[in-house]
mmCIF file of C-alpha atoms in Angstrom:
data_model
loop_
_atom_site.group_PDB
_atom_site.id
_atom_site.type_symbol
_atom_site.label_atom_id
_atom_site.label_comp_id
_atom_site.label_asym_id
_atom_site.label_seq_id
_atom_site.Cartn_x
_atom_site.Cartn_y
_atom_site.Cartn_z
ATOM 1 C CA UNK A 1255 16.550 3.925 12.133
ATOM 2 C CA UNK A 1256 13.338 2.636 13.127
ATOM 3 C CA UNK A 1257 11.384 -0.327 12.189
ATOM 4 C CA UNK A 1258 8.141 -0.335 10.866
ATOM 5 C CA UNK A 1259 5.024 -2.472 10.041
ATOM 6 C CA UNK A 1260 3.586 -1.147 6.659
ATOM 7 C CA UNK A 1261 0.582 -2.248 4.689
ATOM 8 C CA UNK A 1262 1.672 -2.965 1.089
ATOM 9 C CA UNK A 1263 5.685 -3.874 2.201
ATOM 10 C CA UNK A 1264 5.788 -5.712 5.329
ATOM 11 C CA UNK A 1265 8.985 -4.648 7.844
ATOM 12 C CA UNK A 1266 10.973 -1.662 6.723
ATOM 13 C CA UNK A 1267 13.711 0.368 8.404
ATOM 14 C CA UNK A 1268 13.082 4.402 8.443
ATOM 15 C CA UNK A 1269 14.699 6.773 9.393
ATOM 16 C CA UNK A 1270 12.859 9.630 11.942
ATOM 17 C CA UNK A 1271 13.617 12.175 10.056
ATOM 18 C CA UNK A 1272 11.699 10.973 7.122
ATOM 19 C CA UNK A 1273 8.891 10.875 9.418
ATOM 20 C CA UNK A 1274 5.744 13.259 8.349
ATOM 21 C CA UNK A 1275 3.812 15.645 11.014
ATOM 22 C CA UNK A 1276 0.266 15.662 10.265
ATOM 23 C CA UNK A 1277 -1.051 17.693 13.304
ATOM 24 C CA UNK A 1278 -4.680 18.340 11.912
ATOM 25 C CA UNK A 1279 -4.757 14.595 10.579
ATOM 26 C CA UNK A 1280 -6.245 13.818 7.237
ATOM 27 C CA UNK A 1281 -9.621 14.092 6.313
ATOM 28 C CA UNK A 1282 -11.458 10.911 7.631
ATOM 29 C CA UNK A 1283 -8.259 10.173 8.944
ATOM 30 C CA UNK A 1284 -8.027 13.076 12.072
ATOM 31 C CA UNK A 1285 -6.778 10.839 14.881
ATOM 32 C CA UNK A 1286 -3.475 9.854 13.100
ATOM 33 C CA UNK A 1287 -0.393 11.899 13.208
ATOM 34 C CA UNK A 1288 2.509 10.293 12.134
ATOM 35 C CA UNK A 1289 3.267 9.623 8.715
ATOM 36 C CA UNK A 1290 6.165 8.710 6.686
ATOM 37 C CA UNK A 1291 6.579 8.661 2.303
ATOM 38 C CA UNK A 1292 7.996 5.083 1.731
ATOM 39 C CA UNK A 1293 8.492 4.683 -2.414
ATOM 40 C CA UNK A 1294 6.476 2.282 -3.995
ATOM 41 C CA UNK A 1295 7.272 -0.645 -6.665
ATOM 42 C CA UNK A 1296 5.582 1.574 -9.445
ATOM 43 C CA UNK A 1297 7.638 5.106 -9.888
ATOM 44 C CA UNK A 1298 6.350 7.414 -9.640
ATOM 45 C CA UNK A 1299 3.906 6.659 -6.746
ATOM 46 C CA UNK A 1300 4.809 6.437 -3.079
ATOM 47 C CA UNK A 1301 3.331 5.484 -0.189
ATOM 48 C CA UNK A 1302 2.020 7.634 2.425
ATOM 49 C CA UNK A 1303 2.160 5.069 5.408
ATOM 50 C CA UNK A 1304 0.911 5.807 8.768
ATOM 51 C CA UNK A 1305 3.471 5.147 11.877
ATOM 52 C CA UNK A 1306 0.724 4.862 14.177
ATOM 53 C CA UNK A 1307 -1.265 2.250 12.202
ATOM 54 C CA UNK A 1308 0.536 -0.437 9.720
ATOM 55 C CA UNK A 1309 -2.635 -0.948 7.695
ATOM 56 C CA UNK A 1310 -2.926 2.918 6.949
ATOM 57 C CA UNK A 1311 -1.600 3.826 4.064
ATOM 58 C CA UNK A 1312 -2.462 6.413 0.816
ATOM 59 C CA UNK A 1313 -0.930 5.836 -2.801
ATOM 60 C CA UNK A 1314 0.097 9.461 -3.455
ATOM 61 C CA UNK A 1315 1.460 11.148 -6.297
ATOM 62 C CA UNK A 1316 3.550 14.599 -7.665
ATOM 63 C CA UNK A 1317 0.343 15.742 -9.234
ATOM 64 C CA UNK A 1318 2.665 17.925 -11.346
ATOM 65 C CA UNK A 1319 3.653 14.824 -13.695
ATOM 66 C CA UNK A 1320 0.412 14.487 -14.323
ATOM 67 C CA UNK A 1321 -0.785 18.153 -14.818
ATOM 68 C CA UNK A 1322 2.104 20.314 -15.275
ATOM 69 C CA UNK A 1323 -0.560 23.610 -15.365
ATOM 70 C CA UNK A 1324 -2.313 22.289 -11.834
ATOM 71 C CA UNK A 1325 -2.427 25.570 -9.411
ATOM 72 C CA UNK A 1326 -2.987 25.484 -5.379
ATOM 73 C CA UNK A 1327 -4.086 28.828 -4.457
ATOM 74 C CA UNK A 1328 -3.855 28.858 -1.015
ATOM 75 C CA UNK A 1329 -4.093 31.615 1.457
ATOM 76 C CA UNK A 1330 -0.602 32.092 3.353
ATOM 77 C CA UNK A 1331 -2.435 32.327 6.650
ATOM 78 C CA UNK A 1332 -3.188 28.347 6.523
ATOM 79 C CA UNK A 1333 0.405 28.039 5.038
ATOM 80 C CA UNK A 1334 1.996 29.542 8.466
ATOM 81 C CA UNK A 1335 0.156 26.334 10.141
ATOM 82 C CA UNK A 1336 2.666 24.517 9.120
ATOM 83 C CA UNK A 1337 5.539 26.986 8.923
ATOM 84 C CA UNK A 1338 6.016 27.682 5.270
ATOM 85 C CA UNK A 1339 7.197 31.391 4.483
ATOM 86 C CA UNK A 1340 8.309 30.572 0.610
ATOM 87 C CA UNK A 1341 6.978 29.146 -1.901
ATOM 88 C CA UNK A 1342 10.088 26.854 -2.762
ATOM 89 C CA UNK A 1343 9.445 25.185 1.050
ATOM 90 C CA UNK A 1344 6.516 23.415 -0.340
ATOM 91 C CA UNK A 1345 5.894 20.340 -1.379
ATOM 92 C CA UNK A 1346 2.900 19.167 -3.047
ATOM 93 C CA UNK A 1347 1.144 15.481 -3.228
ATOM 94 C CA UNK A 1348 -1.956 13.997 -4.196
ATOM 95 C CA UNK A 1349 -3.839 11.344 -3.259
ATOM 96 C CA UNK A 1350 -4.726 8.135 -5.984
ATOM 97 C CA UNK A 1351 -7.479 6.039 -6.038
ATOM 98 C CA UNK A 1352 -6.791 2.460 -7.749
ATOM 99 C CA UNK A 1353 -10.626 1.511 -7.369
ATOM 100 C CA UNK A 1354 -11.059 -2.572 -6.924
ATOM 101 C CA UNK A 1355 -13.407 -2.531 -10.174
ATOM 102 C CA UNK A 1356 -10.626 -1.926 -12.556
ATOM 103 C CA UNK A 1357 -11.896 1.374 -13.518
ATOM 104 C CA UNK A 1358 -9.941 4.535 -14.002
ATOM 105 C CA UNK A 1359 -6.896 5.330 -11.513
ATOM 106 C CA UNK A 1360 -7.632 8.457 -10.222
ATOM 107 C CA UNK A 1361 -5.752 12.268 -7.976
ATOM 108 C CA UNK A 1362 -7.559 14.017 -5.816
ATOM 109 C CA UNK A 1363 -6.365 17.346 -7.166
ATOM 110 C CA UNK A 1364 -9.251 18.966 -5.063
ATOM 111 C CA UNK A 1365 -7.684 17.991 -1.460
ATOM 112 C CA UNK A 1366 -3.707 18.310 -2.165
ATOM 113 C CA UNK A 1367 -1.414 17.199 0.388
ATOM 114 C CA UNK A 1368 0.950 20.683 1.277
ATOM 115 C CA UNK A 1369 4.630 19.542 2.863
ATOM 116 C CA UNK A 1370 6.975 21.493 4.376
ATOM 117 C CA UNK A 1371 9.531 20.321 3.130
ATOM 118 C CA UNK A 1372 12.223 21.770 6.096
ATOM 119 C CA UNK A 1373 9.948 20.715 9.067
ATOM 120 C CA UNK A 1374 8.459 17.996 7.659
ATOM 121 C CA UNK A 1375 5.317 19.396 8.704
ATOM 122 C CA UNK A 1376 2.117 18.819 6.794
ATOM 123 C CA UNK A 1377 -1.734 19.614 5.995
ATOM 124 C CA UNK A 1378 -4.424 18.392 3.192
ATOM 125 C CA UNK A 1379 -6.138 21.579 2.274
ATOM 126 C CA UNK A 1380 -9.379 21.897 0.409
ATOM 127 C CA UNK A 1381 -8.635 24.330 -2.211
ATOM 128 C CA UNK A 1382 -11.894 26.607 -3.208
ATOM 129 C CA UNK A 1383 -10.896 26.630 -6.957
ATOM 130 C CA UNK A 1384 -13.793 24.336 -8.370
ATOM 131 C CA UNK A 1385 -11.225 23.620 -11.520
ATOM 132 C CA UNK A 1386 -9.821 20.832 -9.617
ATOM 133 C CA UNK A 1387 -11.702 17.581 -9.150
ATOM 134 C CA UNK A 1388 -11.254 14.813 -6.409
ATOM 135 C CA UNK A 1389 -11.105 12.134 -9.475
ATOM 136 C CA UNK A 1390 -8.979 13.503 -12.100
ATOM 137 C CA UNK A 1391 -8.034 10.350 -14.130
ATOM 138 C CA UNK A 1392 -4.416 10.068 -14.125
ATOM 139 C CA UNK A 1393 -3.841 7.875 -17.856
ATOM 140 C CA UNK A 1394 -6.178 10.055 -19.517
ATOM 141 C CA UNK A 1395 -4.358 13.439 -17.881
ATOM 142 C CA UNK A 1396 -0.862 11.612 -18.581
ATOM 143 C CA UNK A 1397 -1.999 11.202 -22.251
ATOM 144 C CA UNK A 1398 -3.230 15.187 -22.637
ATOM 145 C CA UNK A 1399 0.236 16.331 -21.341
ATOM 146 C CA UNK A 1400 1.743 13.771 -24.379
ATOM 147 C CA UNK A 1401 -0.343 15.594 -26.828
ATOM 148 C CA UNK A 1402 0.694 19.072 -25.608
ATOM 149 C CA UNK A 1403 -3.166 19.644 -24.593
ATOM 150 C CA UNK A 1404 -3.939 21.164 -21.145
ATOM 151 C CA UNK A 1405 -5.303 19.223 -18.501
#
């Protein structure tokens, strides 16, 4: 186990096998490699906290339990980047956005997070699909799946 700094929990313990490879960084983010998924106090949101710097860190989410028809079509050639050869050795996440105004909490469904889930490698892809938006509200998407609608 290793200890770590993090931004929203202070001091934690984790384990280096937990630990996320980022090797292309993410977006704004390039110079930082090292990542680890820590949960957070509201399930079912973790943290994405950066190793390399303890006041890094991205609110992510399954975006499947928000949009259980979301699709990432994405070419198998950027897959191999990061070693996936199935589809079941993927795992997706999403990046939220609590803005400090109070107004909608929102998934970047555009630029998915894609996880290999047996190398714990990992890449944020921009998917070409123009379906998927960067702020898809996440109460009002959480409310369509109650009513049955689509997302």
């Amino acid at each position: 186990m290793i200890e770590i700094t993090t931004k929203a929990m202070g001091k934690i313990s984790v384990s280096e096998k937990n630990f996320i490879d980022i090797p292309e960084g993410l977006f704004g983010f390039e110079e930082y490699k090292k990542y680890t998924m820590v949960n957070s106090e509201y399930e079912p949101f973790l943290w994405l906290q950066s190793v390399e710097n303890q006041n890094l860190a991205f609110l992510i989410i399954d975006p499947f339990l928000i949009c259980s028809d979301y699709e990432t079509d994405i070419d198998d050639d950027l897959l191999s980047k990061i070693g996936i050869e199935k589809p079941e050795d993927i795992i997706v996440m999403t990046i939220v956005t609590v803005p400090q105004d109070g107004s909608s909490i929102t998934a970047n469904f555009q630029g998915p997070l894609i996880i290999n889930k047996n190398n714990k490698k990992c890449m944020q892809v921009i998917l070409s699909d123009n379906k998927w938006s960067t702020k898809v509200d996440i109460m009002k998407n959480l409310k369509s799946q109650l009513e049955g609608t689509k997302c």
